Amino acid sequence: MGFDKELLDKYAPEAKCIMPMKIWKLPDNKLGMFPKICQNGDYFGELKKDGYWYQYEKTENHVYLFSRNVSKITGILSEKIDNVPHIKQALDCLPANTILIGEIYYPGKTSKDVTKIMGCLPREAIRRQEKEGYIHYYVHDMIEYNGEDLREKGAFERYSRLKEVFDKYQITQQYEYIELAQAWVDDLEERTANALRDGEEGMVLKRKDYPYVPDKRPAWSTIKIKKKDNIDAVYMGNCPPTHYYVGKEPENWPYKDEEGKLITKDYYNNWPGAIRIGCYDGDNLIEIGTISSGLSDSLKEELANNEKKWYNTVVEIECMEKNNSDHTLRHGFLKRFRDDKNPKDCQLNEIFN
């Protein structure tokens, strides 16, 4: 998919604004192939960070940082370079007509913390970083350099060219918040296991000879390996919604209070912002966390009106991982309510074993 030239000329002059190539993942019925894929020599691996995809593009007269989301206002990829002037300054050494692909992330934090920076207006983003520290740009691909289109090159050749560029300009030596992904070509299965054990987001295996294909998800071109656990827990009630809206594109946000301040959709509709979940420790029901992802508007409305009806019902939760030592879940997502399971079968010592 390409964007209309009139829109590009209006909102991002000189930019190509290339759609991201989507990452494929192994279907459940092919997970057993993972060891063979790691050993066949066709792939290399890069760590996946808990952040968001961003494309840096430098033209003759402009610098852009595009997210993967199409803006409802501009009709092209949302642009956020003004939120991260430190990244703009660090990469100013690169020649014009260069496009990098990477992840904006916060070391030691999660994607929610990234949203607090990239989802607000530039002045607030800068203020928060002055308080919390600079957000990082983890670069793992390059699809254009000094006017040379690299998209038809294989993924490993593109990475090799990227590393040469970073070495030439000594970018990572000068700026700790600009990171170059490390590419592994051997022991991929062990490295993936170690990465997940050490708390990394996951690993992406890239087929060495595969080109960069915008807006496509070609099978076997890239393989994402992430932690995933499924548990059954117990619904324990609602959490109040967040009051004020601090998300993306506030200019077009329709929900406001009487003073004209932006408020969240949940607060406007008196819906829950999340649900409380728990499990049984013997006969005692204890809370183990909250879940906000996976709640549709219709479900929020139902829970707002009939909280007592659903209390002590079993919910199936998918999470990136569970921490057995402190009985917590990471990146939980509500999959469904279950009426086919006794809540007292959701036992603490079985969930966190």
CSV table of C-alpha atoms in Angstrom, one decimal, residues 31-258:
chain,number,residue,atom,x,y,z
A,31,LEU,CA,5.3,-25.1,16.8
A,32,GLY,CA,7.1,-28.4,16.8
A,33,MET,CA,9.1,-27.1,13.8
A,34,PHE,CA,10.8,-24.4,15.8
A,35,PRO,CA,13.9,-26.5,16.7
A,36,LYS,CA,14.4,-27.5,13.0
A,37,ILE,CA,14.0,-23.8,11.9
A,38,CYS,CA,16.7,-22.8,14.4
A,39,GLN,CA,19.1,-25.3,13.0
A,40,ASN,CA,18.6,-25.1,9.2
A,41,GLY,CA,20.9,-22.1,8.8
A,42,ASP,CA,18.3,-20.1,6.8
A,43,TYR,CA,17.5,-17.6,9.7
A,44,PHE,CA,19.2,-15.2,12.0
A,45,GLY,CA,17.7,-13.9,15.3
A,46,GLU,CA,17.2,-10.5,16.9
A,47,LEU,CA,15.8,-9.7,20.3
A,48,LYS,CA,12.3,-8.2,20.3
A,49,LYS,CA,11.8,-5.3,22.7
A,50,ASP,CA,8.7,-4.4,24.6
A,51,GLY,CA,7.9,-1.3,22.7
A,52,TYR,CA,6.5,-0.1,19.4
A,53,TRP,CA,7.6,-0.1,15.8
A,54,TYR,CA,8.9,3.2,14.4
A,55,GLN,CA,10.4,4.1,11.1
A,56,TYR,CA,13.0,6.9,11.0
A,57,GLU,CA,13.2,8.7,7.7
A,58,LYS,CA,15.6,11.5,6.8
A,59,THR,CA,15.0,13.4,3.5
A,60,GLU,CA,17.0,16.3,2.0
A,61,ASN,CA,15.2,18.8,4.1
A,62,HIS,CA,13.2,16.9,6.8
A,63,VAL,CA,13.4,14.2,9.4
A,64,TYR,CA,10.4,12.0,10.3
A,65,LEU,CA,9.6,9.3,12.8
A,66,PHE,CA,6.6,7.3,11.6
A,67,SER,CA,4.6,4.9,13.7
A,68,ARG,CA,2.9,1.9,12.2
A,69,ASN,CA,-0.6,3.5,12.7
A,70,VAL,CA,-2.4,5.5,10.0
A,71,SER,CA,-3.5,8.8,11.4
A,72,LYS,CA,-7.2,9.6,11.1
A,73,ILE,CA,-6.3,13.3,10.6
A,74,THR,CA,-3.5,13.1,8.0
A,75,GLY,CA,-4.3,9.8,6.2
A,76,ILE,CA,-0.7,8.7,6.4
A,77,LEU,CA,1.4,7.1,9.1
A,78,SER,CA,1.4,9.1,12.4
A,79,GLU,CA,4.5,11.1,12.8
A,80,LYS,CA,6.3,11.7,16.2
A,81,ILE,CA,9.8,13.0,15.7
A,82,ASP,CA,9.1,16.1,17.8
A,83,ASN,CA,8.4,13.8,20.8
A,84,VAL,CA,12.0,12.6,20.7
A,85,PRO,CA,14.4,15.4,19.8
A,86,HIS,CA,17.3,13.6,21.3
A,87,ILE,CA,16.9,10.8,18.7
A,88,LYS,CA,16.6,13.3,15.9
A,89,GLN,CA,19.9,14.9,17.0
A,90,ALA,CA,21.7,11.6,17.5
A,91,LEU,CA,20.9,10.4,13.9
A,92,ASP,CA,21.5,13.8,12.2
A,93,CYS,CA,24.9,12.4,11.1
A,94,LEU,CA,23.2,10.0,8.6
A,95,PRO,CA,22.9,11.1,5.0
A,96,ALA,CA,19.7,12.2,3.4
A,97,ASN,CA,17.4,9.6,1.9
A,98,THR,CA,18.0,7.1,4.7
A,99,ILE,CA,15.3,4.9,6.3
A,100,LEU,CA,15.8,2.9,9.5
A,101,ILE,CA,13.4,0.5,11.1
A,102,GLY,CA,13.3,-0.1,14.9
A,103,GLU,CA,11.4,-0.1,18.2
A,104,ILE,CA,10.9,2.8,20.5
A,105,TYR,CA,11.1,1.3,24.0
A,106,TYR,CA,12.1,2.1,27.6
A,107,PRO,CA,14.7,-0.2,29.1
A,108,GLY,CA,13.3,-1.9,32.2
A,109,LYS,CA,9.8,-0.7,31.5
A,110,THR,CA,6.9,-1.8,29.3
A,111,SER,CA,5.0,-0.7,26.2
A,112,LYS,CA,2.6,1.2,28.5
A,113,ASP,CA,5.4,3.5,29.5
A,114,VAL,CA,6.2,4.0,25.8
A,115,THR,CA,2.6,5.1,25.2
A,116,LYS,CA,3.0,7.8,27.9
A,117,ILE,CA,5.7,9.4,25.8
A,118,MET,CA,4.7,8.8,22.2
A,119,GLY,CA,1.0,9.2,22.8
A,120,CYS,CA,1.1,12.7,24.1
A,121,LEU,CA,2.0,16.1,22.7
A,122,PRO,CA,5.7,16.9,22.2
A,123,ARG,CA,6.0,19.4,25.0
A,124,GLU,CA,4.6,16.9,27.5
A,125,ALA,CA,6.7,14.1,26.0
A,126,ILE,CA,9.8,16.1,26.5
A,127,ARG,CA,8.8,17.1,30.1
A,128,ARG,CA,8.2,13.4,31.0
A,129,GLN,CA,11.5,12.3,29.6
A,130,GLU,CA,13.3,15.0,31.5
A,131,LYS,CA,11.8,13.5,34.6
A,132,GLU,CA,12.0,9.7,33.7
A,133,GLY,CA,14.9,9.6,31.3
A,134,TYR,CA,15.3,9.4,27.5
A,135,ILE,CA,13.3,6.8,25.7
A,136,HIS,CA,15.5,4.5,23.5
A,137,TYR,CA,15.4,3.7,19.7
A,138,TYR,CA,16.4,0.0,19.1
A,139,VAL,CA,17.3,-0.2,15.4
A,140,HIS,CA,17.1,-3.6,13.6
A,141,ASP,CA,16.7,-2.9,9.9
A,142,MET,CA,17.5,-0.4,7.2
A,143,ILE,CA,15.5,-0.2,3.9
A,144,GLU,CA,17.2,2.8,2.3
A,145,TYR,CA,20.6,4.3,2.6
A,146,ASN,CA,21.9,7.5,1.0
A,147,GLY,CA,19.3,7.1,-1.8
A,148,GLU,CA,19.9,3.4,-2.4
A,149,ASP,CA,16.7,1.3,-2.0
A,150,LEU,CA,17.5,-1.8,0.0
A,151,ARG,CA,14.1,-3.4,0.1
A,152,GLU,CA,14.9,-6.1,-2.5
A,153,LYS,CA,18.0,-7.1,-0.6
A,154,GLY,CA,17.9,-10.1,1.8
A,155,ALA,CA,17.3,-9.4,5.5
A,156,PHE,CA,20.8,-10.4,6.5
A,157,GLU,CA,22.4,-8.2,3.9
A,158,ARG,CA,20.3,-5.3,5.0
A,159,TYR,CA,21.4,-5.9,8.6
A,160,SER,CA,25.0,-6.1,7.6
A,161,ARG,CA,24.8,-2.8,5.8
A,162,LEU,CA,23.1,-1.3,8.8
A,163,LYS,CA,25.9,-2.4,11.1
A,164,GLU,CA,28.5,-0.9,8.7
A,165,VAL,CA,26.7,2.4,8.9
A,166,PHE,CA,26.5,2.4,12.7
A,167,ASP,CA,30.2,1.5,12.9
A,168,LYS,CA,31.1,4.2,10.5
A,169,TYR,CA,29.4,6.9,12.4
A,170,GLN,CA,30.0,5.4,15.9
A,171,ILE,CA,26.4,6.1,16.8
A,172,THR,CA,26.0,3.7,19.7
A,173,GLN,CA,29.3,4.7,21.1
A,174,GLN,CA,28.1,8.3,21.4
A,175,TYR,CA,24.5,7.8,22.4
A,176,GLU,CA,23.3,5.2,24.9
A,177,TYR,CA,19.7,5.7,23.8
A,178,ILE,CA,20.4,4.6,20.2
A,179,GLU,CA,20.8,0.8,20.1
A,180,LEU,CA,21.7,-1.5,17.3
A,181,ALA,CA,20.1,-4.9,17.5
A,182,GLN,CA,22.6,-7.8,17.7
A,183,ALA,CA,22.1,-10.5,15.0
A,184,TRP,CA,22.7,-14.1,16.0
A,185,VAL,CA,23.2,-16.8,13.4
A,186,ASP,CA,23.9,-19.8,15.6
A,187,ASP,CA,22.4,-21.6,18.7
A,188,LEU,CA,19.1,-19.8,18.0
A,189,GLU,CA,17.0,-22.2,20.0
A,190,GLU,CA,19.2,-21.8,23.1
A,191,ARG,CA,19.5,-18.0,22.6
A,192,THR,CA,15.7,-17.7,22.3
A,193,ALA,CA,15.2,-19.7,25.5
A,194,ASN,CA,17.8,-17.7,27.4
A,195,ALA,CA,16.2,-14.4,26.2
A,196,LEU,CA,12.7,-15.4,27.4
A,197,ARG,CA,14.2,-16.7,30.7
A,198,ASP,CA,16.0,-13.3,31.2
A,199,GLY,CA,12.8,-11.4,30.8
A,200,GLU,CA,13.1,-10.2,27.2
A,201,GLU,CA,10.0,-9.6,25.1
A,202,GLY,CA,10.9,-12.4,22.8
A,203,MET,CA,12.9,-13.2,19.6
A,204,VAL,CA,12.3,-12.5,15.9
A,205,LEU,CA,13.8,-15.0,13.5
A,206,LYS,CA,14.4,-13.5,10.0
A,207,ARG,CA,15.0,-15.5,6.9
A,208,LYS,CA,18.4,-14.3,5.7
A,209,ASP,CA,17.5,-14.0,2.0
A,210,TYR,CA,14.0,-12.5,2.3
A,211,PRO,CA,13.3,-8.9,1.0
A,212,TYR,CA,11.4,-6.2,2.8
A,213,VAL,CA,7.8,-6.4,1.7
A,214,PRO,CA,5.7,-3.4,3.0
A,215,ASP,CA,2.2,-4.1,4.4
A,216,LYS,CA,2.5,-7.9,3.9
A,217,ARG,CA,3.0,-10.8,6.3
A,218,PRO,CA,4.7,-13.4,4.2
A,219,ALA,CA,4.7,-16.9,5.7
A,220,TRP,CA,8.2,-18.1,6.9
A,221,SER,CA,9.8,-14.7,6.2
A,222,THR,CA,9.9,-13.7,9.9
A,223,ILE,CA,9.0,-15.8,12.9
A,224,LYS,CA,8.1,-14.1,16.2
A,225,ILE,CA,8.6,-16.1,19.4
A,226,LYS,CA,7.0,-14.6,22.5
A,227,LYS,CA,6.1,-15.8,25.9
A,228,LYS,CA,2.5,-16.9,26.3
A,229,ASP,CA,0.6,-18.4,29.2
A,230,ASN,CA,-3.1,-19.1,29.5
A,231,ILE,CA,-4.7,-19.3,32.9
A,232,ASP,CA,-8.3,-19.4,34.3
A,233,ALA,CA,-9.0,-16.9,37.0
A,234,VAL,CA,-12.0,-15.5,38.8
A,235,TYR,CA,-13.8,-12.2,38.1
A,236,MET,CA,-13.9,-10.1,41.3
A,237,GLY,CA,-15.5,-6.9,40.1
A,238,ASN,CA,-14.7,-3.7,38.2
A,239,CYS,CA,-12.0,-1.1,38.4
A,240,PRO,CA,-12.9,2.6,38.0
A,241,PRO,CA,-11.9,4.1,34.6
A,242,THR,CA,-9.0,6.5,34.1
A,243,HIS,CA,-10.4,10.0,34.2
A,244,TYR,CA,-8.4,12.2,31.8
A,245,TYR,CA,-7.4,11.2,28.2
A,246,VAL,CA,-3.6,11.3,27.4
A,247,GLY,CA,-3.6,9.0,24.3
A,248,LYS,CA,-2.8,9.6,20.7
A,249,GLU,CA,-4.1,12.4,18.6
A,250,PRO,CA,-5.9,14.5,21.2
A,251,GLU,CA,-6.9,17.0,18.6
A,252,ASN,CA,-9.7,14.8,17.3
A,253,TRP,CA,-10.8,13.2,20.6
A,254,PRO,CA,-14.6,13.6,21.0
A,255,TYR,CA,-15.1,13.0,24.8
A,256,LYS,CA,-14.8,16.1,27.0
A,257,ASP,CA,-16.1,17.1,30.4
A,258,GLU,CA,-18.1,20.3,31.2
